[in-house]
């Protein structure tokens, strides 16, 4: 599936966490939209997807100014209290566009200098291991969670045909764990 990539300037980056994200002060989404296009993704039924003319999974908006925004917003949020971030609640921070755009990496660079109290990284992509050097700098302030829907590739291909294969995800988790990244 071909994905249209658009570069946009975001107005804000950190969003107050709510609903099922109890325990986190903010969510952080480096992109809008997701090329993985998982069939069961709840975001495809949210306004961000419903009011677009294109089908979910065929477009990704890159938040080109994300690192600068995070630097300012993180400092402001830290003055108000503990900052615990869930990245990402409505997109995958390591979807295919990240190979070229490196938005997620730029955000981790900001956080390595100005660390939040806690960062939870949710992905289904083995690309996360590329940023192990930055994740290591966050020490016990970070956790990486890898979605593994099933242990059968034929099932994965039925529900998430554009997502990385299960063996690649498990290998990435083993490599992160070997480096001491929880």
CSV table of N, CA and C in Angstrom, one decimal:
chain,number,residue,atom,x,y,z
A,1,UNK,N,0.8,-1.2,0.0
A,1,UNK,CA,0.0,0.0,0.0
A,1,UNK,C,0.9,1.2,0.0
A,2,UNK,N,0.6,2.2,-0.9
A,2,UNK,CA,1.4,3.4,-1.0
A,2,UNK,C,0.9,4.4,0.1
A,3,UNK,N,1.8,5.0,0.8
A,3,UNK,CA,1.4,6.0,1.8
A,3,UNK,C,1.8,7.4,1.4
A,4,UNK,N,0.9,8.3,1.5
A,4,UNK,CA,1.2,9.7,1.2
A,4,UNK,C,1.7,10.4,2.4
A,5,UNK,N,2.9,11.0,2.3
A,5,UNK,CA,3.5,11.6,3.5
A,5,UNK,C,3.4,13.2,3.3
A,6,UNK,N,2.9,13.8,4.3
A,6,UNK,CA,2.7,15.3,4.3
A,6,UNK,C,3.5,15.9,5.4
A,7,UNK,N,4.2,16.9,5.2
A,7,UNK,CA,4.9,17.6,6.3
A,7,UNK,C,4.1,18.8,6.8
A,8,UNK,N,3.9,18.8,8.1
A,8,UNK,CA,3.0,19.9,8.6
A,8,UNK,C,3.7,20.4,9.9
A,9,UNK,N,3.3,21.7,10.3
A,9,UNK,CA,3.8,22.2,11.5
A,9,UNK,C,2.7,22.0,12.5
A,10,UNK,N,3.0,21.4,13.6
A,10,UNK,CA,2.0,21.2,14.7
A,10,UNK,C,2.0,22.4,15.5
A,11,UNK,N,0.8,22.6,16.1
A,11,UNK,CA,0.6,23.8,17.1
A,11,UNK,C,1.1,23.4,18.5
A,12,UNK,N,0.8,22.1,18.8
A,12,UNK,CA,1.2,21.6,20.1
A,12,UNK,C,1.7,20.1,19.9
A,13,UNK,N,2.4,19.6,20.9
A,13,UNK,CA,2.9,18.2,20.8
A,13,UNK,C,2.5,17.4,22.0
A,14,UNK,N,2.7,17.9,23.2
A,14,UNK,CA,2.3,17.1,24.3
A,14,UNK,C,0.8,17.3,24.6
A,15,UNK,N,0.1,16.3,24.8
A,15,UNK,CA,-1.4,16.3,25.0
A,15,UNK,C,-1.6,15.8,26.4
A,16,UNK,N,-2.5,16.4,27.2
A,16,UNK,CA,-2.9,15.9,28.5
A,16,UNK,C,-3.5,14.5,28.3
A,17,UNK,N,-3.0,13.6,29.1
A,17,UNK,CA,-3.5,12.2,29.0
A,17,UNK,C,-4.8,12.1,29.7
A,18,UNK,N,-5.7,11.2,29.2
A,18,UNK,CA,-7.0,11.0,29.8
A,18,UNK,C,-7.5,9.6,29.5
A,19,UNK,N,-8.7,9.3,30.0
A,19,UNK,CA,-9.3,8.0,29.7
A,19,UNK,C,-8.5,6.8,30.2
A,20,UNK,N,-8.1,5.9,29.3
A,20,UNK,CA,-7.4,4.7,29.7
A,20,UNK,C,-6.0,4.9,30.0
A,21,UNK,N,-5.5,6.1,29.8
A,21,UNK,CA,-4.1,6.4,30.0
A,21,UNK,C,-3.8,6.9,31.4
A,22,UNK,N,-4.6,6.5,32.4
A,22,UNK,CA,-4.4,6.9,33.8
A,22,UNK,C,-3.0,6.6,34.2
A,23,UNK,N,-2.3,7.4,34.9
A,23,UNK,CA,-1.0,7.2,35.3
A,23,UNK,C,0.0,7.9,34.4
A,24,UNK,N,-0.4,8.5,33.3
A,24,UNK,CA,0.4,9.3,32.4
A,24,UNK,C,-0.1,10.7,32.4
A,25,UNK,N,0.9,11.6,32.5
A,25,UNK,CA,0.4,13.0,32.4
A,25,UNK,C,0.2,13.5,31.0
A,26,UNK,N,0.9,12.9,30.0
A,26,UNK,CA,0.8,13.4,28.7
A,26,UNK,C,0.9,12.2,27.7
A,27,UNK,N,0.4,12.5,26.5
A,27,UNK,CA,0.6,11.6,25.3
A,27,UNK,C,1.5,12.4,24.4
A,28,UNK,N,2.2,11.7,23.5
A,28,UNK,CA,3.1,12.3,22.6
A,28,UNK,C,3.0,11.5,21.3
A,29,UNK,N,2.6,12.1,20.2
A,29,UNK,CA,2.4,11.4,18.9
A,29,UNK,C,3.3,12.2,17.9
A,30,UNK,N,4.4,11.6,17.4
A,30,UNK,CA,5.3,12.2,16.5
A,30,UNK,C,4.6,12.4,15.1
A,31,UNK,N,3.7,11.6,14.8
A,31,UNK,CA,3.0,11.6,13.5
A,31,UNK,C,1.5,11.6,13.7
A,32,UNK,N,0.8,12.0,12.7
A,32,UNK,CA,-0.7,11.8,12.6
A,32,UNK,C,-0.9,10.8,11.5
A,33,UNK,N,-1.7,9.8,11.8
A,33,UNK,CA,-1.9,8.8,10.8
A,33,UNK,C,-0.9,7.7,11.0
A,34,UNK,N,-1.1,6.5,10.4
A,34,UNK,CA,-0.2,5.4,10.6
A,34,UNK,C,-0.2,4.5,9.3
A,35,UNK,N,0.9,4.3,8.8
A,35,UNK,CA,1.1,3.5,7.6
A,35,UNK,C,0.8,2.0,7.9
A,36,UNK,N,0.9,1.6,9.1
A,36,UNK,CA,0.7,0.2,9.5
A,36,UNK,C,-0.8,-0.2,9.2
A,37,UNK,N,-1.7,0.7,9.4
A,37,UNK,CA,-3.1,0.5,9.0
A,37,UNK,C,-3.7,-0.8,9.6
A,38,UNK,N,-3.4,-1.1,10.8
A,38,UNK,CA,-3.9,-2.3,11.5
A,38,UNK,C,-5.5,-2.3,11.4
A,39,UNK,N,-6.0,-3.4,11.0
A,39,UNK,CA,-7.5,-3.5,10.8
A,39,UNK,C,-8.3,-3.2,12.1
A,40,UNK,N,-7.7,-3.5,13.2
A,40,UNK,CA,-8.5,-3.3,14.5
A,40,UNK,C,-8.1,-2.0,15.2
A,41,UNK,N,-7.4,-1.1,14.6
A,41,UNK,CA,-6.9,0.1,15.2
A,41,UNK,C,-8.1,1.0,15.6
A,42,UNK,N,-8.2,1.5,16.8
A,42,UNK,CA,-9.3,2.3,17.3
A,42,UNK,C,-9.2,3.7,16.7
A,43,UNK,N,-8.0,4.1,16.3
A,43,UNK,CA,-7.8,5.5,15.8
A,43,UNK,C,-8.6,5.7,14.5
A,44,UNK,N,-8.7,4.7,13.7
A,44,UNK,CA,-9.4,4.8,12.4
A,44,UNK,C,-10.9,5.2,12.6
A,45,UNK,N,-11.4,5.1,13.8
A,45,UNK,CA,-12.8,5.5,14.1
A,45,UNK,C,-12.8,6.9,14.8
A,46,UNK,N,-11.7,7.5,15.0
A,46,UNK,CA,-11.6,8.8,15.7
A,46,UNK,C,-11.7,9.9,14.6
A,47,UNK,N,-12.1,11.1,15.1
A,47,UNK,CA,-12.3,12.3,14.1
A,47,UNK,C,-11.1,12.5,13.2
A,48,UNK,N,-9.9,12.3,13.8
A,48,UNK,CA,-8.7,12.6,13.0
A,48,UNK,C,-8.7,11.7,11.7
A,49,UNK,N,-9.2,10.6,11.7
A,49,UNK,CA,-9.3,9.7,10.6
A,49,UNK,C,-10.6,9.8,9.8
A,50,UNK,N,-11.7,9.9,10.6
A,50,UNK,CA,-13.0,9.9,10.0
A,50,UNK,C,-13.3,11.1,9.0
A,51,UNK,N,-12.7,12.3,9.4
A,51,UNK,CA,-12.9,13.5,8.6
A,51,UNK,C,-11.9,13.7,7.4
A,52,UNK,N,-11.1,12.7,7.2
A,52,UNK,CA,-10.1,12.7,6.1
A,52,UNK,C,-10.8,12.1,4.9
A,53,UNK,N,-10.5,12.5,3.7
A,53,UNK,CA,-11.0,11.9,2.5
A,53,UNK,C,-10.3,10.5,2.2
A,54,UNK,N,-9.0,10.4,2.6
A,54,UNK,CA,-8.2,9.2,2.3
A,54,UNK,C,-8.5,8.1,3.4
A,55,UNK,N,-8.3,6.9,3.0
A,55,UNK,CA,-8.5,5.8,3.9
A,55,UNK,C,-7.4,5.7,4.9
A,56,UNK,N,-7.7,5.2,6.1
A,56,UNK,CA,-6.7,5.1,7.2
A,56,UNK,C,-5.6,4.2,6.7
A,57,UNK,N,-4.4,4.6,6.9
A,57,UNK,CA,-3.2,3.8,6.5
A,57,UNK,C,-2.6,4.3,5.2
A,58,UNK,N,-3.3,5.2,4.4
A,58,UNK,CA,-2.8,5.7,3.2
A,58,UNK,C,-2.1,7.0,3.3
A,59,UNK,N,-2.2,7.6,4.5
A,59,UNK,CA,-1.6,8.9,4.7
A,59,UNK,C,-0.9,9.0,6.0
A,60,UNK,N,0.1,9.8,6.1
A,60,UNK,CA,0.8,10.1,7.3
A,60,UNK,C,1.2,11.6,7.3
A,61,UNK,N,0.9,12.3,8.4
A,61,UNK,CA,1.3,13.7,8.5
A,61,UNK,C,2.5,13.7,9.5
A,62,UNK,N,3.6,14.3,9.0
A,62,UNK,CA,4.9,14.4,9.8
A,62,UNK,C,4.8,15.7,10.5
A,63,UNK,N,5.0,15.6,11.8
A,63,UNK,CA,5.1,16.9,12.6
A,63,UNK,C,6.5,17.4,12.5
A,64,UNK,N,6.8,18.2,11.5
A,64,UNK,CA,8.1,18.6,11.2
A,64,UNK,C,8.8,19.4,12.3
A,65,UNK,N,8.0,20.1,13.0
A,65,UNK,CA,8.6,21.0,14.1
A,65,UNK,C,8.5,20.3,15.5
A,66,UNK,N,8.4,19.0,15.5
A,66,UNK,CA,8.2,18.3,16.8
A,66,UNK,C,9.2,18.5,17.8
A,67,UNK,N,10.5,18.4,17.4
A,67,UNK,CA,11.6,18.5,18.4
A,67,UNK,C,11.6,19.9,19.1
A,68,UNK,N,11.4,21.0,18.3
A,68,UNK,CA,11.4,22.3,18.9
A,68,UNK,C,10.2,22.5,19.8
A,69,UNK,N,9.0,22.0,19.4
A,69,UNK,CA,7.9,22.0,20.3
A,69,UNK,C,8.1,21.3,21.6
A,70,UNK,N,8.6,20.1,21.5
A,70,UNK,CA,8.8,19.3,22.7
A,70,UNK,C,9.8,20.0,23.7
A,71,UNK,N,10.8,20.6,23.1
A,71,UNK,CA,11.8,21.2,24.0
A,71,UNK,C,11.1,22.3,24.9
A,72,UNK,N,10.2,23.1,24.2
A,72,UNK,CA,9.5,24.2,24.9
A,72,UNK,C,8.4,23.6,25.8
A,73,UNK,N,7.6,22.7,25.3
A,73,UNK,CA,6.5,22.2,26.1
A,73,UNK,C,6.9,21.3,27.2
A,74,UNK,N,8.0,20.6,27.1
A,74,UNK,CA,8.5,19.7,28.2
A,74,UNK,C,9.0,20.6,29.3
A,75,UNK,N,9.7,21.6,29.0
A,75,UNK,CA,10.2,22.5,30.1
A,75,UNK,C,9.0,23.1,30.8
A,76,UNK,N,8.0,23.6,30.1
A,76,UNK,CA,6.8,24.2,30.7
A,76,UNK,C,6.0,23.1,31.6
A,77,UNK,N,5.9,21.9,31.0
A,77,UNK,CA,5.1,20.9,31.8
A,77,UNK,C,5.9,20.5,33.0
A,78,UNK,N,7.2,20.4,33.0
A,78,UNK,CA,8.0,20.0,34.2
A,78,UNK,C,7.9,21.0,35.3
A,79,UNK,N,7.6,22.3,35.0
A,79,UNK,CA,7.4,23.3,36.0
A,79,UNK,C,6.1,23.1,36.8
A,80,UNK,N,5.2,22.4,36.2
A,80,UNK,CA,3.9,22.2,36.8
A,80,UNK,C,3.8,20.9,37.6
A,81,UNK,N,4.8,20.0,37.4
A,81,UNK,CA,4.8,18.7,38.2
A,81,UNK,C,5.4,17.6,37.4
A,82,UNK,N,5.3,16.4,37.9
A,82,UNK,CA,5.9,15.2,37.2
A,82,UNK,C,5.4,15.1,35.8
A,83,UNK,N,6.3,14.7,34.8
A,83,UNK,CA,5.9,14.5,33.5
A,83,UNK,C,6.1,13.0,33.1
A,84,UNK,N,5.0,12.3,32.9
A,84,UNK,CA,5.0,10.9,32.5
A,84,UNK,C,4.4,10.8,31.1
A,85,UNK,N,5.1,10.3,30.1
A,85,UNK,CA,4.7,10.4,28.7
A,85,UNK,C,4.4,9.0,28.2
A,86,UNK,N,3.3,8.9,27.5
A,86,UNK,CA,2.9,7.7,26.7
A,86,UNK,C,3.1,8.0,25.2
A,87,UNK,N,4.1,7.4,24.6
A,87,UNK,CA,4.4,7.6,23.2
A,87,UNK,C,4.3,6.3,22.5
A,88,UNK,N,3.3,6.1,21.7
A,88,UNK,CA,2.3,7.0,21.1
A,88,UNK,C,0.9,6.4,21.3
A,89,UNK,N,0.0,7.2,21.5
A,89,UNK,CA,-1.4,6.7,21.8
A,89,UNK,C,-2.2,6.6,20.5
A,90,UNK,N,-1.8,7.3,19.4
A,90,UNK,CA,-2.7,7.3,18.2
A,90,UNK,C,-1.9,7.1,16.9
A,91,UNK,N,-0.7,6.6,17.0
A,91,UNK,CA,0.1,6.4,15.8
A,91,UNK,C,1.3,5.5,16.3
A,92,UNK,N,2.0,4.9,15.4
A,92,UNK,CA,3.2,4.2,15.8
A,92,UNK,C,4.4,5.1,15.6
A,93,UNK,N,5.2,5.4,16.6
A,93,UNK,CA,6.3,6.3,16.5
A,93,UNK,C,7.5,5.7,15.6
A,94,UNK,N,7.4,4.5,15.3
A,94,UNK,CA,8.4,3.8,14.4
A,94,UNK,C,7.8,3.2,13.2
A,95,UNK,N,6.8,3.9,12.6
A,95,UNK,CA,6.3,3.5,11.3
A,95,UNK,C,7.3,3.7,10.2
A,96,UNK,N,7.0,3.3,9.0
A,96,UNK,CA,8.0,3.4,7.9
A,96,UNK,C,8.6,4.8,7.7
A,97,UNK,N,7.8,5.8,7.8
A,97,UNK,CA,8.2,7.2,7.6
A,97,UNK,C,9.4,7.6,8.5
A,98,UNK,N,9.5,6.9,9.7
A,98,UNK,CA,10.5,7.3,10.6
A,98,UNK,C,11.9,7.0,10.1
A,99,UNK,N,12.0,6.0,9.2
A,99,UNK,CA,13.3,5.7,8.6
A,99,UNK,C,14.0,6.9,8.0
A,100,UNK,N,13.2,7.7,7.3
A,100,UNK,CA,13.7,8.9,6.6
A,100,UNK,C,13.5,10.1,7.5
A,101,UNK,N,12.4,10.3,8.1
A,101,UNK,CA,12.0,11.6,8.8
A,101,UNK,C,12.8,11.7,10.1
A,102,UNK,N,12.9,10.6,10.9
A,102,UNK,CA,13.7,10.6,12.1
A,102,UNK,C,13.1,11.6,13.2
A,103,UNK,N,11.8,11.7,13.2
A,103,UNK,CA,11.1,12.6,14.1
A,103,UNK,C,11.1,12.0,15.5
A,104,UNK,N,10.9,10.7,15.6
A,104,UNK,CA,10.9,10.1,16.9
A,104,UNK,C,12.3,10.2,17.5
A,105,UNK,N,13.3,9.9,16.7
A,105,UNK,CA,14.7,10.0,17.2
A,105,UNK,C,15.0,11.4,17.7
A,106,UNK,N,14.5,12.5,16.9
A,106,UNK,CA,14.7,13.9,17.4
A,106,UNK,C,14.1,14.1,18.7
A,107,UNK,N,12.9,13.5,18.9
A,107,UNK,CA,12.2,13.7,20.2
A,107,UNK,C,13.0,13.0,21.4
A,108,UNK,N,13.6,11.8,21.1
A,108,UNK,CA,14.4,11.2,22.1
A,108,UNK,C,15.7,11.9,22.4
A,109,UNK,N,16.2,12.6,21.4
A,109,UNK,CA,17.4,13.5,21.6
A,109,UNK,C,17.0,14.6,22.6
A,110,UNK,N,15.9,15.2,22.4
A,110,UNK,CA,15.4,16.3,23.3
A,110,UNK,C,15.3,15.7,24.7
A,111,UNK,N,14.6,14.5,24.8
A,111,UNK,CA,14.4,13.9,26.1
A,111,UNK,C,15.7,13.4,26.8
A,112,UNK,N,16.7,13.1,26.0
A,112,UNK,CA,18.0,12.6,26.6
A,112,UNK,C,18.7,13.8,27.3
A,113,UNK,N,18.4,15.0,26.9
A,113,UNK,CA,19.0,16.2,27.6
A,113,UNK,C,18.1,16.7,28.7
A,114,UNK,N,16.8,16.6,28.4
A,114,UNK,CA,15.7,17.1,29.3
A,114,UNK,C,14.8,16.0,29.6
A,115,UNK,N,15.2,15.0,30.4
A,115,UNK,CA,14.4,13.8,30.5
A,115,UNK,C,13.0,14.0,31.3
A,116,UNK,N,12.0,13.4,30.8
A,116,UNK,CA,10.7,13.4,31.5
A,116,UNK,C,10.9,12.4,32.7
A,117,UNK,N,10.0,12.4,33.7
A,117,UNK,CA,10.0,11.5,34.8
A,117,UNK,C,9.9,10.1,34.4
A,118,UNK,N,9.1,9.9,33.3
A,118,UNK,CA,9.0,8.5,32.7
A,118,UNK,C,8.5,8.6,31.3
A,119,UNK,N,9.0,7.7,30.5
A,119,UNK,CA,8.6,7.6,29.1
A,119,UNK,C,8.2,6.2,28.7
A,120,UNK,N,7.0,5.9,28.2
A,120,UNK,CA,6.6,4.6,27.8
A,120,UNK,C,6.5,4.7,26.3
A,121,UNK,N,7.3,3.9,25.6
A,121,UNK,CA,7.3,3.8,24.1
A,121,UNK,C,6.5,2.6,23.7
A,122,UNK,N,5.4,2.8,22.9
A,122,UNK,CA,4.6,1.7,22.4
A,122,UNK,C,4.8,1.7,20.9
A,123,UNK,N,5.2,0.5,20.4
A,123,UNK,CA,5.4,0.3,19.0
A,123,UNK,C,5.2,-1.1,18.6
A,124,UNK,N,5.2,-1.3,17.3
A,124,UNK,CA,5.2,-2.7,16.8
A,124,UNK,C,6.3,-2.8,15.7
A,125,UNK,N,7.3,-1.9,15.8
A,125,UNK,CA,8.4,-1.9,14.8
A,125,UNK,C,9.7,-2.2,15.4
A,126,UNK,N,10.5,-3.1,14.8
A,126,UNK,CA,11.8,-3.3,15.2
A,126,UNK,C,12.8,-2.1,15.0
A,127,UNK,N,12.3,-1.1,14.3
A,127,UNK,CA,13.2,0.1,14.1
A,127,UNK,C,13.5,0.7,15.4
A,128,UNK,N,12.8,0.5,16.5
A,128,UNK,CA,13.0,1.0,17.8
A,128,UNK,C,14.5,0.7,18.3
A,129,UNK,N,15.0,-0.4,17.8
A,129,UNK,CA,16.4,-0.7,18.3
A,129,UNK,C,17.4,0.2,17.7
A,130,UNK,N,17.1,1.0,16.6
A,130,UNK,CA,18.0,2.0,16.1
A,130,UNK,C,18.3,3.0,17.2
A,131,UNK,N,17.4,3.3,18.0
A,131,UNK,CA,17.5,4.4,19.0
A,131,UNK,C,17.9,3.9,20.4
A,132,UNK,N,18.5,2.7,20.4
A,132,UNK,CA,18.9,2.1,21.7
A,132,UNK,C,19.9,3.0,22.4
A,133,UNK,N,20.7,3.7,21.7
A,133,UNK,CA,21.7,4.6,22.4
A,133,UNK,C,21.0,5.7,23.2
A,134,UNK,N,19.9,6.2,22.6
A,134,UNK,CA,19.2,7.3,23.3
A,134,UNK,C,18.3,6.7,24.4
A,135,UNK,N,17.7,5.6,24.2
A,135,UNK,CA,16.9,4.9,25.2
A,135,UNK,C,17.7,4.5,26.4
A,136,UNK,N,19.0,4.1,26.2
A,136,UNK,CA,19.9,3.8,27.3
A,136,UNK,C,20.1,5.0,28.2
A,137,UNK,N,20.2,6.2,27.6
A,137,UNK,CA,20.5,7.4,28.4
A,137,UNK,C,19.3,7.7,29.3
A,138,UNK,N,18.1,7.2,29.0
A,138,UNK,CA,17.0,7.5,29.9
A,138,UNK,C,16.9,6.5,31.1
A,139,UNK,N,17.7,5.5,31.0
A,139,UNK,CA,17.9,4.5,32.1
A,139,UNK,C,16.5,4.0,32.6
A,140,UNK,N,16.3,4.1,33.9
A,140,UNK,CA,15.0,3.5,34.5
A,140,UNK,C,13.8,4.4,34.2
A,141,UNK,N,14.0,5.5,33.5
A,141,UNK,CA,12.9,6.4,33.2
A,141,UNK,C,12.1,6.0,31.9
A,142,UNK,N,12.5,4.9,31.3
A,142,UNK,CA,11.9,4.4,30.0
A,142,UNK,C,11.5,3.0,30.0
A,143,UNK,N,10.5,2.7,29.3
A,143,UNK,CA,10.0,1.3,29.1
A,143,UNK,C,9.6,1.2,27.6
A,144,UNK,N,10.0,0.1,26.9
A,144,UNK,CA,9.6,-0.1,25.5
A,144,UNK,C,8.6,-1.3,25.5
A,145,UNK,N,7.5,-1.0,24.9
A,145,UNK,CA,6.5,-2.1,24.7
A,145,UNK,C,6.3,-2.4,23.3
A,146,UNK,N,6.4,-3.7,22.9
A,146,UNK,CA,6.2,-4.1,21.5
A,146,UNK,C,5.0,-4.9,21.4
A,147,UNK,N,4.1,-4.4,20.5
A,147,UNK,CA,2.8,-5.2,20.3
A,147,UNK,C,3.2,-6.4,19.5
A,148,UNK,N,2.7,-7.6,20.0
A,148,UNK,CA,2.8,-8.8,19.3
A,148,UNK,C,1.4,-9.5,19.4
A,149,UNK,N,0.7,-9.3,18.3
A,149,UNK,CA,-0.7,-9.8,18.3
A,149,UNK,C,-0.9,-11.3,18.4
A,150,UNK,N,0.0,-12.0,17.8
A,150,UNK,CA,-0.1,-13.4,17.7
A,150,UNK,C,1.3,-14.1,17.5
A,151,UNK,N,1.3,-15.4,17.6
A,151,UNK,CA,2.6,-16.0,17.3
A,151,UNK,C,2.6,-16.7,15.9
A,152,UNK,N,1.5,-16.4,15.1
A,152,UNK,CA,1.4,-17.0,13.8
A,152,UNK,C,1.4,-15.9,12.7
A,153,UNK,N,2.4,-16.0,11.8
A,153,UNK,CA,2.5,-15.0,10.8
A,153,UNK,C,1.3,-14.9,9.9
A,154,UNK,N,0.6,-16.0,9.6
A,154,UNK,CA,-0.5,-15.9,8.7
A,154,UNK,C,-1.7,-15.2,9.3
A,155,UNK,N,-1.8,-15.2,10.6
A,155,UNK,CA,-2.8,-14.4,11.4
A,155,UNK,C,-2.4,-13.0,11.4
A,156,UNK,N,-1.1,-12.7,11.6
A,156,UNK,CA,-0.6,-11.3,11.6
A,156,UNK,C,-0.9,-10.7,10.2
A,157,UNK,N,-0.6,-11.4,9.2
A,157,UNK,CA,-0.8,-10.9,7.8
A,157,UNK,C,-2.2,-10.6,7.5
A,158,UNK,N,-3.1,-11.3,8.1
A,158,UNK,CA,-4.6,-11.1,7.9
A,158,UNK,C,-5.1,-9.8,8.6
A,159,UNK,N,-4.5,-9.5,9.8
A,159,UNK,CA,-5.0,-8.3,10.5
A,159,UNK,C,-4.1,-7.1,10.4
A,160,UNK,N,-2.8,-7.3,10.2
A,160,UNK,CA,-1.8,-6.2,10.1
A,160,UNK,C,-0.8,-6.4,9.0
A,161,UNK,N,-1.3,-6.5,7.7
A,161,UNK,CA,-0.4,-6.9,6.6
A,161,UNK,C,0.7,-5.9,6.4
A,162,UNK,N,0.6,-4.7,6.8
A,162,UNK,CA,1.6,-3.7,6.6
A,162,UNK,C,2.6,-3.5,7.7
A,163,UNK,N,2.3,-4.3,8.8
A,163,UNK,CA,3.2,-4.2,10.0
A,163,UNK,C,4.4,-5.2,9.9
A,164,UNK,N,5.4,-4.9,10.6
A,164,UNK,CA,6.6,-5.8,10.6
A,164,UNK,C,6.3,-7.2,11.0
A,165,UNK,N,7.0,-8.2,10.5
A,165,UNK,CA,6.8,-9.6,10.9
A,165,UNK,C,7.1,-9.8,12.4
A,166,UNK,N,6.4,-10.8,13.0
A,166,UNK,CA,6.6,-11.1,14.4
A,166,UNK,C,8.0,-11.5,14.8
A,167,UNK,N,8.7,-12.3,14.0
A,167,UNK,CA,10.1,-12.7,14.4
A,167,UNK,C,11.0,-11.4,14.5
A,168,UNK,N,10.8,-10.4,13.6
A,168,UNK,CA,11.7,-9.2,13.7
A,168,UNK,C,11.4,-8.4,14.9
A,169,UNK,N,10.1,-8.4,15.4
A,169,UNK,CA,9.8,-7.7,16.6
A,169,UNK,C,10.4,-8.4,17.8
A,170,UNK,N,10.3,-9.7,17.9
A,170,UNK,CA,10.9,-10.4,19.0
A,170,UNK,C,12.4,-10.3,19.1
A,171,UNK,N,13.1,-10.3,17.9
A,171,UNK,CA,14.5,-10.1,17.9
A,171,UNK,C,14.8,-8.7,18.4
A,172,UNK,N,14.1,-7.7,18.0
A,172,UNK,CA,14.3,-6.3,18.5
A,172,UNK,C,14.2,-6.3,20.0
A,173,UNK,N,13.2,-6.9,20.6
A,173,UNK,CA,13.0,-6.9,22.0
A,173,UNK,C,14.1,-7.6,22.7
A,174,UNK,N,14.6,-8.7,22.2
A,174,UNK,CA,15.8,-9.4,22.8
A,174,UNK,C,17.0,-8.5,22.8
A,175,UNK,N,17.2,-7.8,21.6
A,175,UNK,CA,18.4,-6.9,21.5
A,175,UNK,C,18.3,-5.7,22.5
A,176,UNK,N,17.1,-5.2,22.7
A,176,UNK,CA,16.9,-4.1,23.7
A,176,UNK,C,17.2,-4.6,25.1
A,177,UNK,N,16.6,-5.7,25.4
A,177,UNK,CA,16.8,-6.3,26.7
A,177,UNK,C,18.2,-6.6,27.0
A,178,UNK,N,19.0,-7.1,26.0
A,178,UNK,CA,20.4,-7.4,26.2
A,178,UNK,C,21.2,-6.1,26.5
A,179,UNK,N,20.7,-5.0,26.0
A,179,UNK,CA,21.3,-3.7,26.3
A,179,UNK,C,20.8,-3.1,27.6
A,180,UNK,N,19.9,-3.8,28.3
A,180,UNK,CA,19.4,-3.3,29.6
A,180,UNK,C,18.3,-2.3,29.5
A,181,UNK,N,17.7,-2.3,28.4
A,181,UNK,CA,16.5,-1.4,28.2
A,181,UNK,C,15.2,-2.2,28.5
A,182,UNK,N,14.5,-1.7,29.5
A,182,UNK,CA,13.3,-2.5,29.9
A,182,UNK,C,12.2,-2.4,28.9
